Amino acid sequence: MTQVPDRPTVDGLEAKWSQRWEADGVYRFDRSAVREQVFSIDTPPPTVSGSLHMGHVFSYTHTDNIARFRRMAGHEVFYPMGWDDNGLPTERRVQNYFGVRCDPSLPYVDDFEPPADGGDPTAVEARGELTISRRNFVELCHLLTAQDEQAFEALWRQLGLSVDWSLTYATIDERCQRVAQRSFLGNLERGEAYQIEAPSLWDVTFGTAVAQAELEDRERPGAYHRIAFGRTGTSGPTSDTASDTANGPVNDAVNGPAHDTVEIETTRPELLAACVALVAHPDDERYRPLFGTTVTTPLFGVEVPVVGHRLAEPDKGTGIAMICTFGDTTDVTWWRELDLPVRTIVDRRGRIAAEPPPGIHSAAGHAAYERLAGRTVGGARQATVELLRASGDLVGEPRPITHAVKFFEKGDRPLEIVSSRQWYIRNGGRDADLRDALIARGSEMTWHPPYMQARYANWVEGLSGDWLISRQRYFGVPIPLWYRLDRAGAPIWDRPLVPDDTSLPVDPASDVPDGYEESQRGQPDGFVGDHDVMDTWATSSLTPQIACGWSEDEDLWRRTFPMDLRPQGHDIIRTWLFSTAVRSHLGHDSAPWRHCALSGWILDPDRKKMSKSKGNVVTPVDLLHTYGADAVRYWAANGRPGTDTAFDEGQMKVGRRLAIKLANAGKFVLTMTGGALPAEANRTAPAVGNALDAAMLAELANLVRSATDAFEGFDYARALERTEQFFWRFTDDYVELVKGRSYGAQGEAAAADAHLALTVALDTLLRLFAPFLPFVTEEVWSWWRNGSIHRCAWPDPDEIAAPAQHGAADAFELTASVLGEVRRAKTEARRSLRVPAARVTVSASPSDIELLETTRRDLIDAGRIEELSLAVDDAATRPVVNAVLAPQAP
């Protein structure tokens, strides 16, 4: 036993113990462990594109609580850390930090030096943006993410994450690229990956396609514009449901003089030139007579059919809508299912294309289109309204509304839908059997909390298309394919050139396929590399494969996969969790993990989610410095699984107080007792003769059972709550009750009982708190025990209290309640707790009096009671305490 410090402190423990843990390899994974002994964790790789915030601290602390418990419970914990450093957030950070812009057409510069003024926004703004090649841009991305990773790791260590830092990876490093490309080629070989020219959601700011899982709705101001289409005659397609009144009389609901027009309402009048049909619900009696007829688009004079489809909403607007290619995802569904033509007018820059779409033949139509060509979507909308107002086809004035508009979750402008060639992976969006199989995979996982499984199933059931994985960006894992060029220099898309597995990873933009030379790049009868990279989720969805060594380290793979735990936020079930389930199902016919533990959001004082995009995040650096890591972890651990939690600095103050109290309690117990415990070989419960000691130990054993059950159910918050409740009763009541006896007031034998019970309690409480407060528990443990507390065994309740003692647990609670009443009497009289109680009378049931008789001496000493009378009251349901204080000195 080392010397207990005179003045215990919780300051500075982070640096001291994080260095010692690393040097001693306390959290190093033992690869010799068999699979049954391993608990493997699919740790979320944080996006390395700036600073960590309290949302990270919140959820990663939850994971660490579980990892520490499992390690103490006898598992060999496989706990790696990854960095998700590719994708749009990193590109944006590099652009802003260095003041650069990527131009893939520029040549690579061998001796390119990073801008010296990087990180200085004023200097960057003054000199303007530099345009650099793709390879030079990617090099800057690697440079900056490496710096960010070091900062992230330092903060994680300060927080006390028990990660094995020898197992780190970055989703853009060479090994991860190899795994991602190998998995993609497997999808391609099995027919699960395919490329197609089709409408796709497009972010005009970033210039890339976006997947369904990356969308978010944002409320934006807009307006409904009522526009009149002129009626013409009959046409071809009618409906997805047969209509038997294709040419009957028109109902009065069809507006216009003599019913010569059909009025629609739209928020996107600028897409009139892209209109390919009008659509109403097949059962809408107002419009059934129009099915099979045609109308003419105002301004452009294009004849389009009136059709029926079940997705049309009779109670929205006028009940009939225009189908444009493409205004939203419903337009895409209508276009596909009704086999309509394409008249795209919005280009990838978010501007109206220079050339009019097919179908506009009249001079007036061309003149109107020229007014729109080259404008932004917003400018085209304004110009279209002016044209409609002048032509008389605008009915009334635009009606202001607020409506949900789809955005890329990281974007700043509304998404457009453009036609582009993209790569997809099948995910059940268009395959009912695959969808059902993926829902079934969800049932193979245990969800914490259980209701989160429904969110997963609902997402899968609501998919409307396959997973778009290609991105038109720079810093990502390249699609590992080339395409032959025909004699005219056009790509042969359906016969891609595939690299050999031994050559992975490859970058088709700079590497050459087998059988070709660089001089043939872009030449007729030559080749061209795929310029796209994979979506960041396409790599992150392989974190189990990456961490566990799939195709790279088969021994590790057998010991760790399927993984035991996926911890993550509930908001990315649709992205990270689902996409990982897809890859594991397709590649391994398995669920990727046995358990899914979901964390909630951190809310600001206005109960809004904290996020970088909202600008309301709090960074943890100052909080860790002010309160200490244990206090910040305490706040995080109080957030229950799956539950959104408010940011509360007050709870951190409570956590710091708890850590300090634990250190002081350790000092008292060890100074008093010397830290003596039963021999390690004797793992039976300690024999104590005092009823109060036995009762406290019995209650402590029950606490261990409760905390263990909570941890086994991944409810770390409940384990902390129960442990903390007991701890404060232990320090405020039990320690006070036995303090006099510990000093020898009742003889050596009685003192020995108190010392043994105090020591067992301290030993047990330190281990129960260790997952939550790793620094202070390690500090106190080091005062009297060898090795790390985080590698010792989780407490066993049967080693704390023998079964025969369990029935005596009421003695502690009963005695503490009587002591509390005596204290309350002193407090109400505004007297010091040290003031003697001249006489205390307790009336209670016979069984309670019997228990109090066994703890009489401890109660008298703790309450400073001069005379204690215990009276039996057969009718009493709870003790009644009457305390008379000693006279106050004049």
mmCIF file with all atom_site columns, C-alpha atoms in Angstrom, residues 630-808:
data_model
loop_
_atom_site.group_PDB
_atom_site.id
_atom_site.type_symbol
_atom_site.label_atom_id
_atom_site.label_alt_id
_atom_site.label_comp_id
_atom_site.label_asym_id
_atom_site.label_entity_id
_atom_site.label_seq_id
_atom_site.pdbx_PDB_ins_code
_atom_site.Cartn_x
_atom_site.Cartn_y
_atom_site.Cartn_z
_atom_site.occupancy
_atom_site.B_iso_or_equiv
_atom_site.pdbx_formal_charge
_atom_site.auth_seq_id
_atom_site.auth_comp_id
_atom_site.auth_asym_id
_atom_site.auth_atom_id
_atom_site.pdbx_PDB_model_num
ATOM 1   C CA . ASP A 1 630 ? -14.804 12.301  -14.674 1.00 0.00 ? 630 ASP A CA 1
ATOM 2   C CA . ALA A 1 631 ? -17.325 15.098  -14.133 1.00 0.00 ? 631 ALA A CA 1
ATOM 3   C CA . VAL A 1 632 ? -18.032 15.443  -17.864 1.00 0.00 ? 632 VAL A CA 1
ATOM 4   C CA . ARG A 1 633 ? -18.372 11.660  -18.159 1.00 0.00 ? 633 ARG A CA 1
ATOM 5   C CA . TYR A 1 634 ? -20.784 11.678  -15.218 1.00 0.00 ? 634 TYR A CA 1
ATOM 6   C CA . TRP A 1 635 ? -23.040 14.117  -17.061 1.00 0.00 ? 635 TRP A CA 1
ATOM 7   C CA . ALA A 1 636 ? -22.914 12.005  -20.209 1.00 0.00 ? 636 ALA A CA 1
ATOM 8   C CA . ALA A 1 637 ? -23.566 8.728   -18.402 1.00 0.00 ? 637 ALA A CA 1
ATOM 9   C CA . ASN A 1 638 ? -26.783 10.119  -16.951 1.00 0.00 ? 638 ASN A CA 1
ATOM 10  C CA . GLY A 1 639 ? -28.241 10.242  -20.462 1.00 0.00 ? 639 GLY A CA 1
ATOM 11  C CA . ARG A 1 640 ? -30.350 7.129   -20.835 1.00 0.00 ? 640 ARG A CA 1
ATOM 12  C CA . PRO A 1 641 ? -30.039 4.933   -23.929 1.00 0.00 ? 641 PRO A CA 1
ATOM 13  C CA . GLY A 1 642 ? -31.891 6.392   -26.903 1.00 0.00 ? 642 GLY A CA 1
ATOM 14  C CA . THR A 1 643 ? -33.066 9.435   -24.960 1.00 0.00 ? 643 THR A CA 1
ATOM 15  C CA . ASP A 1 644 ? -32.360 13.029  -25.978 1.00 0.00 ? 644 ASP A CA 1
ATOM 16  C CA . THR A 1 645 ? -30.606 14.852  -23.142 1.00 0.00 ? 645 THR A CA 1
ATOM 17  C CA . ALA A 1 646 ? -30.228 18.541  -22.376 1.00 0.00 ? 646 ALA A CA 1
ATOM 18  C CA . PHE A 1 647 ? -26.762 19.985  -22.008 1.00 0.00 ? 647 PHE A CA 1
ATOM 19  C CA . ASP A 1 648 ? -26.438 20.684  -18.274 1.00 0.00 ? 648 ASP A CA 1
ATOM 20  C CA . GLU A 1 649 ? -23.291 22.190  -16.815 1.00 0.00 ? 649 GLU A CA 1
ATOM 21  C CA . GLY A 1 650 ? -24.873 21.894  -13.384 1.00 0.00 ? 650 GLY A CA 1
ATOM 22  C CA . GLN A 1 651 ? -24.697 18.109  -13.628 1.00 0.00 ? 651 GLN A CA 1
ATOM 23  C CA . MET A 1 652 ? -20.991 18.373  -14.304 1.00 0.00 ? 652 MET A CA 1
ATOM 24  C CA . LYS A 1 653 ? -20.613 20.248  -11.034 1.00 0.00 ? 653 LYS A CA 1
ATOM 25  C CA . VAL A 1 654 ? -22.417 17.367  -9.321  1.00 0.00 ? 654 VAL A CA 1
ATOM 26  C CA . GLY A 1 655 ? -20.096 14.928  -11.066 1.00 0.00 ? 655 GLY A CA 1
ATOM 27  C CA . ARG A 1 656 ? -17.017 16.786  -9.861  1.00 0.00 ? 656 ARG A CA 1
ATOM 28  C CA . ARG A 1 657 ? -18.393 16.821  -6.317  1.00 0.00 ? 657 ARG A CA 1
ATOM 29  C CA . LEU A 1 658 ? -18.982 13.076  -6.565  1.00 0.00 ? 658 LEU A CA 1
ATOM 30  C CA . ALA A 1 659 ? -15.405 12.452  -7.734  1.00 0.00 ? 659 ALA A CA 1
ATOM 31  C CA . ILE A 1 660 ? -13.995 14.571  -4.913  1.00 0.00 ? 660 ILE A CA 1
ATOM 32  C CA . LYS A 1 661 ? -16.194 12.800  -2.364  1.00 0.00 ? 661 LYS A CA 1
ATOM 33  C CA . LEU A 1 662 ? -15.050 9.420   -3.656  1.00 0.00 ? 662 LEU A CA 1
ATOM 34  C CA . ALA A 1 663 ? -11.403 10.437  -3.215  1.00 0.00 ? 663 ALA A CA 1
ATOM 35  C CA . ASN A 1 664 ? -12.061 11.739  0.314   1.00 0.00 ? 664 ASN A CA 1
ATOM 36  C CA . ALA A 1 665 ? -14.016 8.612   1.228   1.00 0.00 ? 665 ALA A CA 1
ATOM 37  C CA . GLY A 1 666 ? -11.093 6.547   0.008   1.00 0.00 ? 666 GLY A CA 1
ATOM 38  C CA . LYS A 1 667 ? -8.700  8.546   2.150   1.00 0.00 ? 667 LYS A CA 1
ATOM 39  C CA . PHE A 1 668 ? -10.882 8.126   5.254   1.00 0.00 ? 668 PHE A CA 1
ATOM 40  C CA . VAL A 1 669 ? -11.390 4.392   4.835   1.00 0.00 ? 669 VAL A CA 1
ATOM 41  C CA . LEU A 1 670 ? -7.773  3.603   4.006   1.00 0.00 ? 670 LEU A CA 1
ATOM 42  C CA . THR A 1 671 ? -6.385  5.842   6.722   1.00 0.00 ? 671 THR A CA 1
ATOM 43  C CA . MET A 1 672 ? -8.748  4.254   9.213   1.00 0.00 ? 672 MET A CA 1
ATOM 44  C CA . THR A 1 673 ? -8.416  0.620   8.169   1.00 0.00 ? 673 THR A CA 1
ATOM 45  C CA . GLY A 1 674 ? -5.085  0.226   6.401   1.00 0.00 ? 674 GLY A CA 1
ATOM 46  C CA . GLY A 1 675 ? -6.943  -1.340  3.507   1.00 0.00 ? 675 GLY A CA 1
ATOM 47  C CA . ALA A 1 676 ? -6.967  -4.890  4.882   1.00 0.00 ? 676 ALA A CA 1
ATOM 48  C CA . LEU A 1 677 ? -9.121  -7.322  2.894   1.00 0.00 ? 677 LEU A CA 1
ATOM 49  C CA . PRO A 1 678 ? -9.721  -11.069 3.105   1.00 0.00 ? 678 PRO A CA 1
ATOM 50  C CA . ALA A 1 679 ? -7.019  -13.065 1.332   1.00 0.00 ? 679 ALA A CA 1
ATOM 51  C CA . GLU A 1 680 ? -7.390  -13.081 -2.434  1.00 0.00 ? 680 GLU A CA 1
ATOM 52  C CA . ALA A 1 681 ? -7.694  -16.869 -2.377  1.00 0.00 ? 681 ALA A CA 1
ATOM 53  C CA . ASN A 1 682 ? -10.666 -16.626 -0.032  1.00 0.00 ? 682 ASN A CA 1
ATOM 54  C CA . ARG A 1 683 ? -13.466 -15.472 -2.312  1.00 0.00 ? 683 ARG A CA 1
ATOM 55  C CA . THR A 1 684 ? -16.276 -16.015 0.206   1.00 0.00 ? 684 THR A CA 1
ATOM 56  C CA . ALA A 1 685 ? -18.174 -13.196 1.857   1.00 0.00 ? 685 ALA A CA 1
ATOM 57  C CA . PRO A 1 686 ? -16.405 -11.583 4.827   1.00 0.00 ? 686 PRO A CA 1
ATOM 58  C CA . ALA A 1 687 ? -17.615 -12.681 8.247   1.00 0.00 ? 687 ALA A CA 1
ATOM 59  C CA . VAL A 1 688 ? -18.765 -9.690  10.300  1.00 0.00 ? 688 VAL A CA 1
ATOM 60  C CA . GLY A 1 689 ? -20.470 -9.905  13.661  1.00 0.00 ? 689 GLY A CA 1
ATOM 61  C CA . ASN A 1 690 ? -22.180 -6.515  13.727  1.00 0.00 ? 690 ASN A CA 1
ATOM 62  C CA . ALA A 1 691 ? -25.738 -6.372  12.378  1.00 0.00 ? 691 ALA A CA 1
ATOM 63  C CA . LEU A 1 692 ? -25.271 -2.897  10.902  1.00 0.00 ? 692 LEU A CA 1
ATOM 64  C CA . ASP A 1 693 ? -22.174 -4.003  8.992   1.00 0.00 ? 693 ASP A CA 1
ATOM 65  C CA . ALA A 1 694 ? -23.907 -7.128  7.776   1.00 0.00 ? 694 ALA A CA 1
ATOM 66  C CA . ALA A 1 695 ? -26.923 -5.108  6.689   1.00 0.00 ? 695 ALA A CA 1
ATOM 67  C CA . MET A 1 696 ? -24.809 -2.622  4.775   1.00 0.00 ? 696 MET A CA 1
ATOM 68  C CA . LEU A 1 697 ? -22.907 -5.391  3.005   1.00 0.00 ? 697 LEU A CA 1
ATOM 69  C CA . ALA A 1 698 ? -26.147 -7.182  2.159   1.00 0.00 ? 698 ALA A CA 1
ATOM 70  C CA . GLU A 1 699 ? -27.497 -4.004  0.613   1.00 0.00 ? 699 GLU A CA 1
ATOM 71  C CA . LEU A 1 700 ? -24.195 -3.531  -1.229  1.00 0.00 ? 700 LEU A CA 1
ATOM 72  C CA . ALA A 1 701 ? -24.475 -7.043  -2.643  1.00 0.00 ? 701 ALA A CA 1
ATOM 73  C CA . ASN A 1 702 ? -27.969 -6.247  -3.891  1.00 0.00 ? 702 ASN A CA 1
ATOM 74  C CA . LEU A 1 703 ? -26.586 -3.098  -5.484  1.00 0.00 ? 703 LEU A CA 1
ATOM 75  C CA . VAL A 1 704 ? -24.007 -5.160  -7.367  1.00 0.00 ? 704 VAL A CA 1
ATOM 76  C CA . ARG A 1 705 ? -26.748 -7.435  -8.668  1.00 0.00 ? 705 ARG A CA 1
ATOM 77  C CA . SER A 1 706 ? -28.814 -4.445  -9.782  1.00 0.00 ? 706 SER A CA 1
ATOM 78  C CA . ALA A 1 707 ? -25.883 -2.671  -11.449 1.00 0.00 ? 707 ALA A CA 1
ATOM 79  C CA . THR A 1 708 ? -24.791 -5.859  -13.183 1.00 0.00 ? 708 THR A CA 1
ATOM 80  C CA . ASP A 1 709 ? -28.281 -6.497  -14.525 1.00 0.00 ? 709 ASP A CA 1
ATOM 81  C CA . ALA A 1 710 ? -28.453 -2.906  -15.778 1.00 0.00 ? 710 ALA A CA 1
ATOM 82  C CA . PHE A 1 711 ? -25.109 -3.184  -17.555 1.00 0.00 ? 711 PHE A CA 1
ATOM 83  C CA . GLU A 1 712 ? -26.039 -6.533  -19.052 1.00 0.00 ? 712 GLU A CA 1
ATOM 84  C CA . GLY A 1 713 ? -29.054 -4.746  -20.514 1.00 0.00 ? 713 GLY A CA 1
ATOM 85  C CA . PHE A 1 714 ? -26.796 -1.894  -21.746 1.00 0.00 ? 714 PHE A CA 1
ATOM 86  C CA . ASP A 1 715 ? -28.496 0.529   -19.364 1.00 0.00 ? 715 ASP A CA 1
ATOM 87  C CA . TYR A 1 716 ? -25.375 2.220   -18.008 1.00 0.00 ? 716 TYR A CA 1
ATOM 88  C CA . ALA A 1 717 ? -27.437 5.178   -16.726 1.00 0.00 ? 717 ALA A CA 1
ATOM 89  C CA . ARG A 1 718 ? -29.432 2.932   -14.392 1.00 0.00 ? 718 ARG A CA 1
ATOM 90  C CA . ALA A 1 719 ? -26.238 1.303   -13.112 1.00 0.00 ? 719 ALA A CA 1
ATOM 91  C CA . LEU A 1 720 ? -24.795 4.740   -12.322 1.00 0.00 ? 720 LEU A CA 1
ATOM 92  C CA . GLU A 1 721 ? -27.995 5.964   -10.715 1.00 0.00 ? 721 GLU A CA 1
ATOM 93  C CA . ARG A 1 722 ? -28.223 3.001   -8.330  1.00 0.00 ? 722 ARG A CA 1
ATOM 94  C CA . THR A 1 723 ? -24.529 3.109   -7.472  1.00 0.00 ? 723 THR A CA 1
ATOM 95  C CA . GLU A 1 724 ? -24.581 6.826   -6.782  1.00 0.00 ? 724 GLU A CA 1
ATOM 96  C CA . GLN A 1 725 ? -27.674 6.552   -4.583  1.00 0.00 ? 725 GLN A CA 1
ATOM 97  C CA . PHE A 1 726 ? -26.007 3.903   -2.463  1.00 0.00 ? 726 PHE A CA 1
ATOM 98  C CA . PHE A 1 727 ? -22.721 5.802   -2.291  1.00 0.00 ? 727 PHE A CA 1
ATOM 99  C CA . TRP A 1 728 ? -24.258 8.917   -0.795  1.00 0.00 ? 728 TRP A CA 1
ATOM 100 C CA . ARG A 1 729 ? -26.120 6.808   1.792   1.00 0.00 ? 729 ARG A CA 1
ATOM 101 C CA . PHE A 1 730 ? -22.884 5.001   2.523   1.00 0.00 ? 730 PHE A CA 1
ATOM 102 C CA . THR A 1 731 ? -20.910 8.208   3.143   1.00 0.00 ? 731 THR A CA 1
ATOM 103 C CA . ASP A 1 732 ? -23.680 10.249  4.781   1.00 0.00 ? 732 ASP A CA 1
ATOM 104 C CA . ASP A 1 733 ? -25.161 7.485   6.937   1.00 0.00 ? 733 ASP A CA 1
ATOM 105 C CA . TYR A 1 734 ? -23.086 4.334   7.271   1.00 0.00 ? 734 TYR A CA 1
ATOM 106 C CA . VAL A 1 735 ? -19.706 6.028   7.662   1.00 0.00 ? 735 VAL A CA 1
ATOM 107 C CA . GLU A 1 736 ? -21.175 8.349   10.285  1.00 0.00 ? 736 GLU A CA 1
ATOM 108 C CA . LEU A 1 737 ? -22.845 5.451   12.083  1.00 0.00 ? 737 LEU A CA 1
ATOM 109 C CA . VAL A 1 738 ? -19.643 3.401   12.348  1.00 0.00 ? 738 VAL A CA 1
ATOM 110 C CA . LYS A 1 739 ? -17.122 6.199   12.742  1.00 0.00 ? 739 LYS A CA 1
ATOM 111 C CA . GLY A 1 740 ? -17.035 5.988   16.531  1.00 0.00 ? 740 GLY A CA 1
ATOM 112 C CA . ARG A 1 741 ? -16.784 2.199   16.482  1.00 0.00 ? 741 ARG A CA 1
ATOM 113 C CA . SER A 1 742 ? -13.999 2.428   13.873  1.00 0.00 ? 742 SER A CA 1
ATOM 114 C CA . TYR A 1 743 ? -11.963 4.518   16.288  1.00 0.00 ? 743 TYR A CA 1
ATOM 115 C CA . GLY A 1 744 ? -12.299 1.770   18.902  1.00 0.00 ? 744 GLY A CA 1
ATOM 116 C CA . ALA A 1 745 ? -15.127 3.188   20.993  1.00 0.00 ? 745 ALA A CA 1
ATOM 117 C CA . GLN A 1 746 ? -16.709 -0.287  21.283  1.00 0.00 ? 746 GLN A CA 1
ATOM 118 C CA . GLY A 1 747 ? -13.550 -2.350  21.489  1.00 0.00 ? 747 GLY A CA 1
ATOM 119 C CA . GLU A 1 748 ? -11.117 -3.943  19.088  1.00 0.00 ? 748 GLU A CA 1
ATOM 120 C CA . ALA A 1 749 ? -13.435 -6.674  17.792  1.00 0.00 ? 749 ALA A CA 1
ATOM 121 C CA . ALA A 1 750 ? -16.194 -4.201  16.969  1.00 0.00 ? 750 ALA A CA 1
ATOM 122 C CA . ALA A 1 751 ? -13.669 -1.887  15.303  1.00 0.00 ? 751 ALA A CA 1
ATOM 123 C CA . ALA A 1 752 ? -12.321 -4.793  13.224  1.00 0.00 ? 752 ALA A CA 1
ATOM 124 C CA . ASP A 1 753 ? -15.824 -5.529  11.946  1.00 0.00 ? 753 ASP A CA 1
ATOM 125 C CA . ALA A 1 754 ? -16.268 -1.887  10.944  1.00 0.00 ? 754 ALA A CA 1
ATOM 126 C CA . HIS A 1 755 ? -12.861 -1.788  9.275   1.00 0.00 ? 755 HIS A CA 1
ATOM 127 C CA . LEU A 1 756 ? -13.570 -4.912  7.258   1.00 0.00 ? 756 LEU A CA 1
ATOM 128 C CA . ALA A 1 757 ? -17.004 -3.695  6.144   1.00 0.00 ? 757 ALA A CA 1
ATOM 129 C CA . LEU A 1 758 ? -15.634 -0.256  5.225   1.00 0.00 ? 758 LEU A CA 1
ATOM 130 C CA . THR A 1 759 ? -12.807 -1.784  3.207   1.00 0.00 ? 759 THR A CA 1
ATOM 131 C CA . VAL A 1 760 ? -15.070 -4.209  1.347   1.00 0.00 ? 760 VAL A CA 1
ATOM 132 C CA . ALA A 1 761 ? -17.463 -1.364  0.599   1.00 0.00 ? 761 ALA A CA 1
ATOM 133 C CA . LEU A 1 762 ? -14.706 0.884   -0.736  1.00 0.00 ? 762 LEU A CA 1
ATOM 134 C CA . ASP A 1 763 ? -13.275 -1.925  -2.851  1.00 0.00 ? 763 ASP A CA 1
ATOM 135 C CA . THR A 1 764 ? -16.713 -2.665  -4.313  1.00 0.00 ? 764 THR A CA 1
ATOM 136 C CA . LEU A 1 765 ? -17.786 0.930   -4.872  1.00 0.00 ? 765 LEU A CA 1
ATOM 137 C CA . LEU A 1 766 ? -14.554 1.817   -6.649  1.00 0.00 ? 766 LEU A CA 1
ATOM 138 C CA . ARG A 1 767 ? -15.144 -1.043  -9.072  1.00 0.00 ? 767 ARG A CA 1
ATOM 139 C CA . LEU A 1 768 ? -18.792 -0.108  -9.576  1.00 0.00 ? 768 LEU A CA 1
ATOM 140 C CA . PHE A 1 769 ? -17.834 3.488   -10.337 1.00 0.00 ? 769 PHE A CA 1
ATOM 141 C CA . ALA A 1 770 ? -14.815 2.564   -12.483 1.00 0.00 ? 770 ALA A CA 1
ATOM 142 C CA . PRO A 1 771 ? -16.675 2.513   -15.848 1.00 0.00 ? 771 PRO A CA 1
ATOM 143 C CA . PHE A 1 772 ? -18.024 6.001   -15.197 1.00 0.00 ? 772 PHE A CA 1
ATOM 144 C CA . LEU A 1 773 ? -15.234 7.763   -13.268 1.00 0.00 ? 773 LEU A CA 1
ATOM 145 C CA . PRO A 1 774 ? -12.108 6.015   -14.543 1.00 0.00 ? 774 PRO A CA 1
ATOM 146 C CA . PHE A 1 775 ? -9.547  8.554   -13.332 1.00 0.00 ? 775 PHE A CA 1
ATOM 147 C CA . VAL A 1 776 ? -10.497 9.048   -9.701  1.00 0.00 ? 776 VAL A CA 1
ATOM 148 C CA . THR A 1 777 ? -11.220 5.349   -9.214  1.00 0.00 ? 777 THR A CA 1
ATOM 149 C CA . GLU A 1 778 ? -7.800  4.429   -10.626 1.00 0.00 ? 778 GLU A CA 1
ATOM 150 C CA . GLU A 1 779 ? -6.179  7.050   -8.383  1.00 0.00 ? 779 GLU A CA 1
ATOM 151 C CA . VAL A 1 780 ? -7.768  5.779   -5.172  1.00 0.00 ? 780 VAL A CA 1
ATOM 152 C CA . TRP A 1 781 ? -7.185  2.164   -6.212  1.00 0.00 ? 781 TRP A CA 1
ATOM 153 C CA . SER A 1 782 ? -3.485  2.875   -6.650  1.00 0.00 ? 782 SER A CA 1
ATOM 154 C CA . TRP A 1 783 ? -3.186  3.983   -3.019  1.00 0.00 ? 783 TRP A CA 1
ATOM 155 C CA . TRP A 1 784 ? -3.599  0.416   -1.802  1.00 0.00 ? 784 TRP A CA 1
ATOM 156 C CA . ARG A 1 785 ? -3.864  -2.107  -4.661  1.00 0.00 ? 785 ARG A CA 1
ATOM 157 C CA . ASN A 1 786 ? -1.507  -3.353  -7.344  1.00 0.00 ? 786 ASN A CA 1
ATOM 158 C CA . GLY A 1 787 ? -2.386  -3.198  -11.032 1.00 0.00 ? 787 GLY A CA 1
ATOM 159 C CA . SER A 1 788 ? -5.147  -1.233  -12.703 1.00 0.00 ? 788 SER A CA 1
ATOM 160 C CA . ILE A 1 789 ? -8.688  -1.243  -11.403 1.00 0.00 ? 789 ILE A CA 1
ATOM 161 C CA . HIS A 1 790 ? -9.793  -1.424  -15.017 1.00 0.00 ? 790 HIS A CA 1
ATOM 162 C CA . ARG A 1 791 ? -8.278  -4.881  -15.378 1.00 0.00 ? 791 ARG A CA 1
ATOM 163 C CA . CYS A 1 792 ? -9.616  -6.248  -12.107 1.00 0.00 ? 792 CYS A CA 1
ATOM 164 C CA . ALA A 1 793 ? -12.779 -8.335  -11.820 1.00 0.00 ? 793 ALA A CA 1
ATOM 165 C CA . TRP A 1 794 ? -16.245 -6.873  -11.632 1.00 0.00 ? 794 TRP A CA 1
ATOM 166 C CA . PRO A 1 795 ? -17.668 -7.320  -8.104  1.00 0.00 ? 795 PRO A CA 1
ATOM 167 C CA . ASP A 1 796 ? -19.357 -10.616 -7.270  1.00 0.00 ? 796 ASP A CA 1
ATOM 168 C CA . PRO A 1 797 ? -22.299 -10.144 -4.889  1.00 0.00 ? 797 PRO A CA 1
ATOM 169 C CA . ASP A 1 798 ? -21.725 -13.540 -3.280  1.00 0.00 ? 798 ASP A CA 1
ATOM 170 C CA . GLU A 1 799 ? -18.254 -12.396 -2.252  1.00 0.00 ? 799 GLU A CA 1
ATOM 171 C CA . ILE A 1 800 ? -19.710 -9.374  -0.455  1.00 0.00 ? 800 ILE A CA 1
ATOM 172 C CA . ALA A 1 801 ? -22.541 -10.793 1.637   1.00 0.00 ? 801 ALA A CA 1
ATOM 173 C CA . ALA A 1 802 ? -23.418 -14.380 2.445   1.00 0.00 ? 802 ALA A CA 1
ATOM 174 C CA . PRO A 1 803 ? -26.986 -15.476 1.670   1.00 0.00 ? 803 PRO A CA 1
ATOM 175 C CA . ALA A 1 804 ? -27.760 -15.687 5.408   1.00 0.00 ? 804 ALA A CA 1
ATOM 176 C CA . GLN A 1 805 ? -27.060 -11.973 5.721   1.00 0.00 ? 805 GLN A CA 1
ATOM 177 C CA . HIS A 1 806 ? -29.462 -10.898 3.005   1.00 0.00 ? 806 HIS A CA 1
ATOM 178 C CA . GLY A 1 807 ? -32.445 -10.778 5.342   1.00 0.00 ? 807 GLY A CA 1
ATOM 179 C CA . ALA A 1 808 ? -30.673 -8.276  7.585   1.00 0.00 ? 808 ALA A CA 1
#
